[in-house]
Short mmCIF file of C-alpha atoms and ligand atoms in Angstrom, two decimals:
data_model
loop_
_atom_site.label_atom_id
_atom_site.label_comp_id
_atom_site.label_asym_id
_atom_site.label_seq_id
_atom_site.Cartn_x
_atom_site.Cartn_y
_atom_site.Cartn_z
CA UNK A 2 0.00 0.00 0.00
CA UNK A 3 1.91 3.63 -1.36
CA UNK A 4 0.07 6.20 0.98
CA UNK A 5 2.75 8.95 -1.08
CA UNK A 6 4.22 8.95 -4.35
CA UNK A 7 6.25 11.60 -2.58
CA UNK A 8 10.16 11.19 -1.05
CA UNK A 9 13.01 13.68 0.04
CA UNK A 10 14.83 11.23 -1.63
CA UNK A 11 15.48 10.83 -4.81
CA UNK A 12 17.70 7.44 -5.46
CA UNK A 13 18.69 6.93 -8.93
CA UNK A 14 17.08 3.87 -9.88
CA UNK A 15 13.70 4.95 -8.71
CA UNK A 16 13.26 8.38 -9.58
CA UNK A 17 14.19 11.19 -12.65
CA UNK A 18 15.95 13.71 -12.52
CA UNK A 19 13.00 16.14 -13.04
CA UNK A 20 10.26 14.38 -10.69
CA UNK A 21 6.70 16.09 -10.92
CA UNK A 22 4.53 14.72 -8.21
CA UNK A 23 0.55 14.09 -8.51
CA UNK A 24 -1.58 16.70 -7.41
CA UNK A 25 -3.66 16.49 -3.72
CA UNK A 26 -6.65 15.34 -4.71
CA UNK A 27 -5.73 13.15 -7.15
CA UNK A 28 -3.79 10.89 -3.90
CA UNK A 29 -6.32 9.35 -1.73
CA UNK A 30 -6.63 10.43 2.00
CA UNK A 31 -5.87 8.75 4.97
CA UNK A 32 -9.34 7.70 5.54
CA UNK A 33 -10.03 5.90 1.90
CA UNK A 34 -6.61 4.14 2.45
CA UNK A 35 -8.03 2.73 5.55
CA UNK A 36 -11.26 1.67 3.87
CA UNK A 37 -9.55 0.17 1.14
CA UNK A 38 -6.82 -1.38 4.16
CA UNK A 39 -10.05 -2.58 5.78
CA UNK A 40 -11.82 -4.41 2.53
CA UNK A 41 -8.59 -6.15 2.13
CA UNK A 42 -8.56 -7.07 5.53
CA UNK A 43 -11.91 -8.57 5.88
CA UNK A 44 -11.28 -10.54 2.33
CA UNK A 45 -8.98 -12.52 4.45
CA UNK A 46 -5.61 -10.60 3.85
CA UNK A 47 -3.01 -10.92 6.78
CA UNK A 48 -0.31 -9.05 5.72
CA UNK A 49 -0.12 -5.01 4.58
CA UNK A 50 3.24 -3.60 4.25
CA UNK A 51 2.78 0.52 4.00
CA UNK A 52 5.21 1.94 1.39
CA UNK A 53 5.60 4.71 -0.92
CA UNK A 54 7.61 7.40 -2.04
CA UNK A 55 8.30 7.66 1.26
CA UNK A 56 5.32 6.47 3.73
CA UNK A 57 6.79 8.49 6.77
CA UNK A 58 6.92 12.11 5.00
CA UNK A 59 3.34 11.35 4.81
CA UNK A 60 1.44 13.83 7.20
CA UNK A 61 -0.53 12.02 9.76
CA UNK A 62 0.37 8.71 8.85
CA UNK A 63 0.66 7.20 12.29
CA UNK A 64 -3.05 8.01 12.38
CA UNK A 65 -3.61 5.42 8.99
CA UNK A 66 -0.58 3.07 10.90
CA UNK A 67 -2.06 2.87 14.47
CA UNK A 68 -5.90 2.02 12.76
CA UNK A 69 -4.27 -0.79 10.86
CA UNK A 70 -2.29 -2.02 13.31
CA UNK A 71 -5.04 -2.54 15.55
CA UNK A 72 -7.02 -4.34 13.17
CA UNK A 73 -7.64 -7.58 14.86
CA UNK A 74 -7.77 -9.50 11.38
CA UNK A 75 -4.11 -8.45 10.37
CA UNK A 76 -1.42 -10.29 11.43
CA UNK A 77 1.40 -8.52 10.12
CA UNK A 78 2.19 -4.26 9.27
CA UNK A 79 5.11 -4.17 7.44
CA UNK A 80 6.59 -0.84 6.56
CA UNK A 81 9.35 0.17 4.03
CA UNK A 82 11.08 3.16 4.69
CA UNK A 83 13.91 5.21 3.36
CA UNK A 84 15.17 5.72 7.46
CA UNK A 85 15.64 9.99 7.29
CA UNK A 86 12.57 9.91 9.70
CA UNK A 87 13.29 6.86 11.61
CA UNK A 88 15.17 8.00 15.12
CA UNK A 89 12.11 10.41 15.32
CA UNK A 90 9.55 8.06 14.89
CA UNK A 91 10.92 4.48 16.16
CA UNK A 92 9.25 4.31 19.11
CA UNK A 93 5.76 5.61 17.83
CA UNK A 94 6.08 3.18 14.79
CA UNK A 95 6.24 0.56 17.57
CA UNK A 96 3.37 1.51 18.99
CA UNK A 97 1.35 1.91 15.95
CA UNK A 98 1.22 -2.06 15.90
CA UNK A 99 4.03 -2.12 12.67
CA UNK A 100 5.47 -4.92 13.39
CA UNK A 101 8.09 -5.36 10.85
CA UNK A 102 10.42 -2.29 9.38
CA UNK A 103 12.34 -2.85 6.34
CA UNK A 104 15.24 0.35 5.75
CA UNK A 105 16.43 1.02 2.19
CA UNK A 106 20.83 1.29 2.30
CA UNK A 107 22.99 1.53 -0.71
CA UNK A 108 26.14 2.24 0.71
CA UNK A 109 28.06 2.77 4.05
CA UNK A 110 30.29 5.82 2.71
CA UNK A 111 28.37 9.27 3.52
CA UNK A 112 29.16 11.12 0.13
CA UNK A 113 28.06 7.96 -1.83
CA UNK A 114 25.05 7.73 -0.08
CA UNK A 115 24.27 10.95 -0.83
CA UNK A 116 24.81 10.55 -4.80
CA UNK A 117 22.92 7.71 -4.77
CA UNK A 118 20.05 8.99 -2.93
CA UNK A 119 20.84 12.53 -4.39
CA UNK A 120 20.10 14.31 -1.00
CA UNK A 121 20.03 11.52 1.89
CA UNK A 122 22.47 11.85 4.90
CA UNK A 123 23.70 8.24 6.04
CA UNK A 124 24.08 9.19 9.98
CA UNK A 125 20.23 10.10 10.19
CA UNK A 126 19.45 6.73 8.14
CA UNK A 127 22.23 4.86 10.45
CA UNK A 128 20.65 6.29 13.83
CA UNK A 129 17.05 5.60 12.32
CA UNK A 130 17.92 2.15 12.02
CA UNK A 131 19.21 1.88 15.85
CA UNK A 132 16.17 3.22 16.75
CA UNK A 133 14.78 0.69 15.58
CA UNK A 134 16.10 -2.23 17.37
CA UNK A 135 15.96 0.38 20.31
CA UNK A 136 12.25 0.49 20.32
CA UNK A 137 12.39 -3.31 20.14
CA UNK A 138 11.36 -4.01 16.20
CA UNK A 139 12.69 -7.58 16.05
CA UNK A 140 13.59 -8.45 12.47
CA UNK A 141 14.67 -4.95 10.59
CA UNK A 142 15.72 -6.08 7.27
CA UNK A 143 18.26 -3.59 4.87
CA UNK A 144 17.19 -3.51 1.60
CA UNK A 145 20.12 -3.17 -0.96
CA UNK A 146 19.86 -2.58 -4.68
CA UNK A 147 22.98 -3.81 -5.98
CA UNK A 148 24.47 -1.78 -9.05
CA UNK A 149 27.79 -2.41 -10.38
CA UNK A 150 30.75 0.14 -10.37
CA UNK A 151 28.40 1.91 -8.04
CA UNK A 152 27.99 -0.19 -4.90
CA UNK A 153 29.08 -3.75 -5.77
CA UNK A 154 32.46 -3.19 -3.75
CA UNK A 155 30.73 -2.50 -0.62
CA UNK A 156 28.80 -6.06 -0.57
CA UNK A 157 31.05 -7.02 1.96
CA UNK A 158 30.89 -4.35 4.29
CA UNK A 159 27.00 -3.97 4.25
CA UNK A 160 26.71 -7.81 5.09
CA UNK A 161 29.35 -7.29 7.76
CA UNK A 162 27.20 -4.25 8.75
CA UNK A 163 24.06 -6.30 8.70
CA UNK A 164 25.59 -9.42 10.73
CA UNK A 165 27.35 -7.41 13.19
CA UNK A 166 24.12 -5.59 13.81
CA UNK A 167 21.51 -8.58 13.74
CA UNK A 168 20.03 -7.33 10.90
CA UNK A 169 18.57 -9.06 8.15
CA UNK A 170 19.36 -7.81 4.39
CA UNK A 171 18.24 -8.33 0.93
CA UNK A 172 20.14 -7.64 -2.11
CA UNK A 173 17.62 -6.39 -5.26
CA UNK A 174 18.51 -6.91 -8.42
CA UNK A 175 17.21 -3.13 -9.92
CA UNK A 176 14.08 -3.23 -12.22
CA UNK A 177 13.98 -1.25 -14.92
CA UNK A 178 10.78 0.55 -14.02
CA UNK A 179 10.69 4.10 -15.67
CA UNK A 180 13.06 5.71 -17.91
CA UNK A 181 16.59 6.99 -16.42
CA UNK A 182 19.84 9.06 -17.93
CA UNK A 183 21.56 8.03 -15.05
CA UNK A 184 23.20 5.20 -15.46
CA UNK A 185 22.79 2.33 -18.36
CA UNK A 186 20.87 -0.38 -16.42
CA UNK A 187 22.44 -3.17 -18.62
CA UNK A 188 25.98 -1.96 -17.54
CA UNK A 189 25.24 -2.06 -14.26
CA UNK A 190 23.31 -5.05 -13.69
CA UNK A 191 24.56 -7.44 -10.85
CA UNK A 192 22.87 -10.53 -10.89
CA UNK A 193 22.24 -12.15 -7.49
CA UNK A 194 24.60 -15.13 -8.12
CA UNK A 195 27.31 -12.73 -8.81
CA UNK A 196 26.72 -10.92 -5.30
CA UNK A 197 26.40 -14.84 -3.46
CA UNK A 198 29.49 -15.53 -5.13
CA UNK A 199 31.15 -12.53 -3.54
CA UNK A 200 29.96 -13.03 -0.45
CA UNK A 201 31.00 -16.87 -0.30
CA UNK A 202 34.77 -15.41 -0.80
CA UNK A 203 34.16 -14.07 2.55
CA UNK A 204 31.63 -16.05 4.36
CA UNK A 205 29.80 -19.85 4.19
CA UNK A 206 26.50 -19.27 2.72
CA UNK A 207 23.91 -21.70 3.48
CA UNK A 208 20.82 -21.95 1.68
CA UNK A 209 17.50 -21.74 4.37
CA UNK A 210 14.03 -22.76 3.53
CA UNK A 211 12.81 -19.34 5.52
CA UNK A 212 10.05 -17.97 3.29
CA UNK A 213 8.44 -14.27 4.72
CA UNK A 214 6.18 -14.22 1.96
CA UNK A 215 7.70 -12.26 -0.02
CA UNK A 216 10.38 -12.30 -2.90
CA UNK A 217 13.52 -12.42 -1.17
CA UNK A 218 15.09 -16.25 -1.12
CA UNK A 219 16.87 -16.32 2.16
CA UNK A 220 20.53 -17.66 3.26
CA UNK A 221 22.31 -17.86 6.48
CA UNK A 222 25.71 -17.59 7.91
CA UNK A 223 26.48 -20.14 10.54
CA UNK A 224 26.95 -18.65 13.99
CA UNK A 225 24.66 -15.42 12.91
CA UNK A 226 20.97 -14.19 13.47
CA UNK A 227 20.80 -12.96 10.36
CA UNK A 228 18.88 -13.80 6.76
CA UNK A 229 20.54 -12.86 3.43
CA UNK A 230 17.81 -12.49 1.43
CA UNK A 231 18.12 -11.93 -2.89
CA UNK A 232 15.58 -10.17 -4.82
CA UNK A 233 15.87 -11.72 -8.43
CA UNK A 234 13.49 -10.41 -10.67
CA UNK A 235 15.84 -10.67 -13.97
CA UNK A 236 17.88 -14.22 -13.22
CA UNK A 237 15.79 -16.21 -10.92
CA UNK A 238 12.14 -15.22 -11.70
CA UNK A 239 10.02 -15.37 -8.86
CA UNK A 240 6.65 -14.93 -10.26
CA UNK A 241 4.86 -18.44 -9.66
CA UNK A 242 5.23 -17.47 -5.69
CA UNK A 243 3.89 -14.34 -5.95
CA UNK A 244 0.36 -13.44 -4.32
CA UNK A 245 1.38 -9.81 -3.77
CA UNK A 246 -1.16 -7.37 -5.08
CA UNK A 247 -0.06 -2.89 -4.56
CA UNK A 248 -2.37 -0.13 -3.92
CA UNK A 249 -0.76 3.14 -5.27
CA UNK A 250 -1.00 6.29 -3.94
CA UNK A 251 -3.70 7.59 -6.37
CA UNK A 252 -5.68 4.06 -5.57
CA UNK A 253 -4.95 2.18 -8.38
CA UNK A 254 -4.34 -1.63 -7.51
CA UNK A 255 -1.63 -2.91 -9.16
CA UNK A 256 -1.79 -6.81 -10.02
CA UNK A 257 1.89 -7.53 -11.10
CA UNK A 258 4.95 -4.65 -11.09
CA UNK A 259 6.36 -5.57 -14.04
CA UNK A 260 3.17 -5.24 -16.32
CA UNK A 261 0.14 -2.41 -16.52
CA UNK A 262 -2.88 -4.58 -15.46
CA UNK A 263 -4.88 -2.56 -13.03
CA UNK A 264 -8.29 -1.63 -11.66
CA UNK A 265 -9.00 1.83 -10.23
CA UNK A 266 -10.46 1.58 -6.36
CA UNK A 267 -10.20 5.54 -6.71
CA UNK A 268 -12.85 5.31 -8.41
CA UNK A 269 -14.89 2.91 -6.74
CA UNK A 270 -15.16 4.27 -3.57
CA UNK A 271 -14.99 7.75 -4.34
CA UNK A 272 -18.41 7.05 -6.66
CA UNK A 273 -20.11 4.88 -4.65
CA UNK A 274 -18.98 6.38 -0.82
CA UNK A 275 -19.85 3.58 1.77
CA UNK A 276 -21.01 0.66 -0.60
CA UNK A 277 -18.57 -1.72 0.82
CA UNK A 278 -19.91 -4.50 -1.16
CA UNK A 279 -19.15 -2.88 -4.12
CA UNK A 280 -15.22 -2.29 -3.13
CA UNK A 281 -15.21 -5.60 -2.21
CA UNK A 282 -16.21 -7.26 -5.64
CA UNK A 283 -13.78 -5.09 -7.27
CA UNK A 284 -11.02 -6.25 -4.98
CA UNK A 285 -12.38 -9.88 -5.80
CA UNK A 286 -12.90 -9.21 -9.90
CA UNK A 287 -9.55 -7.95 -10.28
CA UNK A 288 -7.13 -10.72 -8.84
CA UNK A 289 -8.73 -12.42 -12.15
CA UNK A 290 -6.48 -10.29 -14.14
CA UNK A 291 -3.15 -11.01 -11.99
CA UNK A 292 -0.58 -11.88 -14.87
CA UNK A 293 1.30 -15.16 -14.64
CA UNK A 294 4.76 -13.04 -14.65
CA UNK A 295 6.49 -10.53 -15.66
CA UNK A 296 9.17 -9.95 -18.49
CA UNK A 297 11.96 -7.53 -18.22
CA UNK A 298 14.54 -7.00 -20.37
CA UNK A 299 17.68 -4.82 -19.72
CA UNK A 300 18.71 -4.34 -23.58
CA UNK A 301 15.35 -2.43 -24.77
CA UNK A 302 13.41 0.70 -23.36
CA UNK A 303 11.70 0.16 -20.52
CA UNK A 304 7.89 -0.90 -21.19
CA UNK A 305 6.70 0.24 -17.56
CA UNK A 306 6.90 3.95 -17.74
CA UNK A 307 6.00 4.42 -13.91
CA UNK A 308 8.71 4.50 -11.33
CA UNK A 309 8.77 2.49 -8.28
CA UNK A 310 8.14 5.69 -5.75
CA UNK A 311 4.48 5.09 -7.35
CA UNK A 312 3.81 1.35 -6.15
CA UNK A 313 6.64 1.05 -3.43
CA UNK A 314 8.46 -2.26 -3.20
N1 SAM B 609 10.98 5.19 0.34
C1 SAM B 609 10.95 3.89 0.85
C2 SAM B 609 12.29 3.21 0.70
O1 SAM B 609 13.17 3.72 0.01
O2 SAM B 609 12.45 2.13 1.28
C3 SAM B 609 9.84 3.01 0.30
C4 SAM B 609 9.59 3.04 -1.16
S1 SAM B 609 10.89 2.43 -2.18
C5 SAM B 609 10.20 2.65 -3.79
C6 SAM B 609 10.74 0.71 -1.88
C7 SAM B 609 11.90 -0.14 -2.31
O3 SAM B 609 11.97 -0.15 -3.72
C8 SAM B 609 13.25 0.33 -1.81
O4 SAM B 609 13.88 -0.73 -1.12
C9 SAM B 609 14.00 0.65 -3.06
O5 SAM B 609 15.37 0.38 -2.93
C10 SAM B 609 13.33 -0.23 -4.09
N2 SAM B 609 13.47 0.22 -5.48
C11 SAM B 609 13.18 1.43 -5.99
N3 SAM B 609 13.39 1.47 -7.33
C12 SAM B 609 13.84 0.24 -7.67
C13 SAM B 609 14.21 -0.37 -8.90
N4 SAM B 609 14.19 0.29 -10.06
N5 SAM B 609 14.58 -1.67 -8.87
C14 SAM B 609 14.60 -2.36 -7.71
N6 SAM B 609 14.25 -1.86 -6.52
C15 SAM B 609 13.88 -0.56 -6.50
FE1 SF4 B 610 12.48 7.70 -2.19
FE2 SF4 B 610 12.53 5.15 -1.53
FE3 SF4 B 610 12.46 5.86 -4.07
FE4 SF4 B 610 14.65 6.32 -2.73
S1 SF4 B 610 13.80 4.31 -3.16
S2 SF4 B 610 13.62 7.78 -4.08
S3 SF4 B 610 13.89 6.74 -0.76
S4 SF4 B 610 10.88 6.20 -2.63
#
């Protein structure tokens, strides 16, 4: 669920360099998020994770957290988060009933982080991060998207980081989602047996049968708490696995990331306020449409135009 297409970050993978954001009223409010949070809910779904752009820049959105995370019928709120807001907000993020944080990191080095990100400061991502196994969040998992000649030299230090920290981390292969100057995706490409293989130099990897539900395909070091976890969407498709469905911010709901199927809830339940039954035959109608997989390919333009600050993770 994106409750903002808006970040004050802009990482180059996931953004241009000349962002426009959607207007107000065109993003839905707190409240029809929640409605649309609660139809899933009662449909039998037991795990949101709240995304974005970046969810916490969202005004109020401890308000939309807290109602979800009380919802008896959920058993897991997930949140993704970029980590600028994270020292500030640990502890009421706790509280909120979020049970699981996941904190985007590129790189350890300060000025590289800040290229990467264009803007983001590493301490206040670091010390969001503590926070958060301050404030007792069990699992918090680093999220790494690997890019060669950018990052690929500090896979060893951010899986030290992540061991020596119990931390769990996945490394993401980048999707070509939107069109980017930045950098030539094919170039730097690093598949996720090319980052295990690094790794191994270092440390024994050991394949686990830990699933969270998700697309990450976990190892473990012996002696350590933590998961490796690899995001493959090029070199070891995951799409047969995948029941994940995405609300964007404007309240489209997204059946697959990699292709344009979609139905507009916007709509729905900005038409027809309060007929829940309604909302709820959408929800049902559209996982009809949920493509079998995806198809990306690094060597042609990409065919989905939107960026990933539009549908989150
Ligand atoms: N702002 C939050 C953050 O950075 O964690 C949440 C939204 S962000 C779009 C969610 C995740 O998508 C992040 O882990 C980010 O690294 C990842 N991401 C963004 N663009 C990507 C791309 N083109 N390929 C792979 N992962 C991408
Ligand atoms: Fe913002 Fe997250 Fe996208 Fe970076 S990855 S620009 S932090 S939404």
């Amino acid at each position: 669920m994106s409750v903002t297409d808006r970040c004050d970050f802009r990482c180059v993978y996931c953004m241009g360099e000349n962002m426009t954001f959607l207007p107000r009223s065109q993003i839905l409010s707190l409240e029809e998020l929640d409605i649309i949070g609660r139809a899933f809910i009662n449909l039998g779904v037991k795990k949101i994770r709240v995304t974005g752009g970046e969810p916490l820049v969202r005004k109020n959105v401890l308000t939309l957290l807290t109602r979800l995370g009380h919802n008896k019928g959920l058993n897991e709120l997930a949140l993704t988060t970029n980590g600028s807001q994270l020292k500030r907000l640990a502890l009421p993020l706790k509280k909120s009933g979020v049970r699981r944080i996941n904190v985007s990191l590129d790189s350890l080095q300060p000025e590289k982080f800040r290229k990467i990100t264009r803007n983001g400061n590493l301490n206040h991502v670091l010390a969001g991060i503590s926070s958060a196994k301050k404030a007792g969040f069990q699992r918090v998992k680093i999220n790494t998207v690997v890019m060669k000649n950018r990052n690929d030299e500090e896979i060893i230090d951010l899986t030290e980081y992540a061991l020596d920290n119990d931390l769990d981390i996945s490394f993401i292969e980048e999707m070509p989602l939107g069109e980017i100057d930045e950098h030539n995706r094919a170039l730097t490409f690093c598949s996720s047996r090319e980052i295990r293989e690094i790794i191994g130099e270092k440390y024994d990897l050991v394949p686990s049968t830990i699933t969270t539900g998700g697309p990450s395909r976990y190892w473990s070091v012996p002696g350590y708490e933590s998961r490796l976890g690899f995001i493959s969407p090029h070199s070891e498709n995951f799409c047969a696995d995948c029941n994940r469905v995405r609300l964007t911010a404007e309240g489209k709901l997204l059946l697959c990331l990699g292709n344009e199927h979609s139905v507009d809830l916007r709509a729905v339940i900005r038409s027809h306020p309060g007929d829940n039954a309604r909302l709820t035959d959408t929800i049902v109608n559209a996982m009809t449409i949920k493509p079998e997989r995806h198809y990306f390919d690094l060597n042609e333009k990409p065919k989905i135009l939107r960026f990933m600050n539009t549908t989150g993770g």
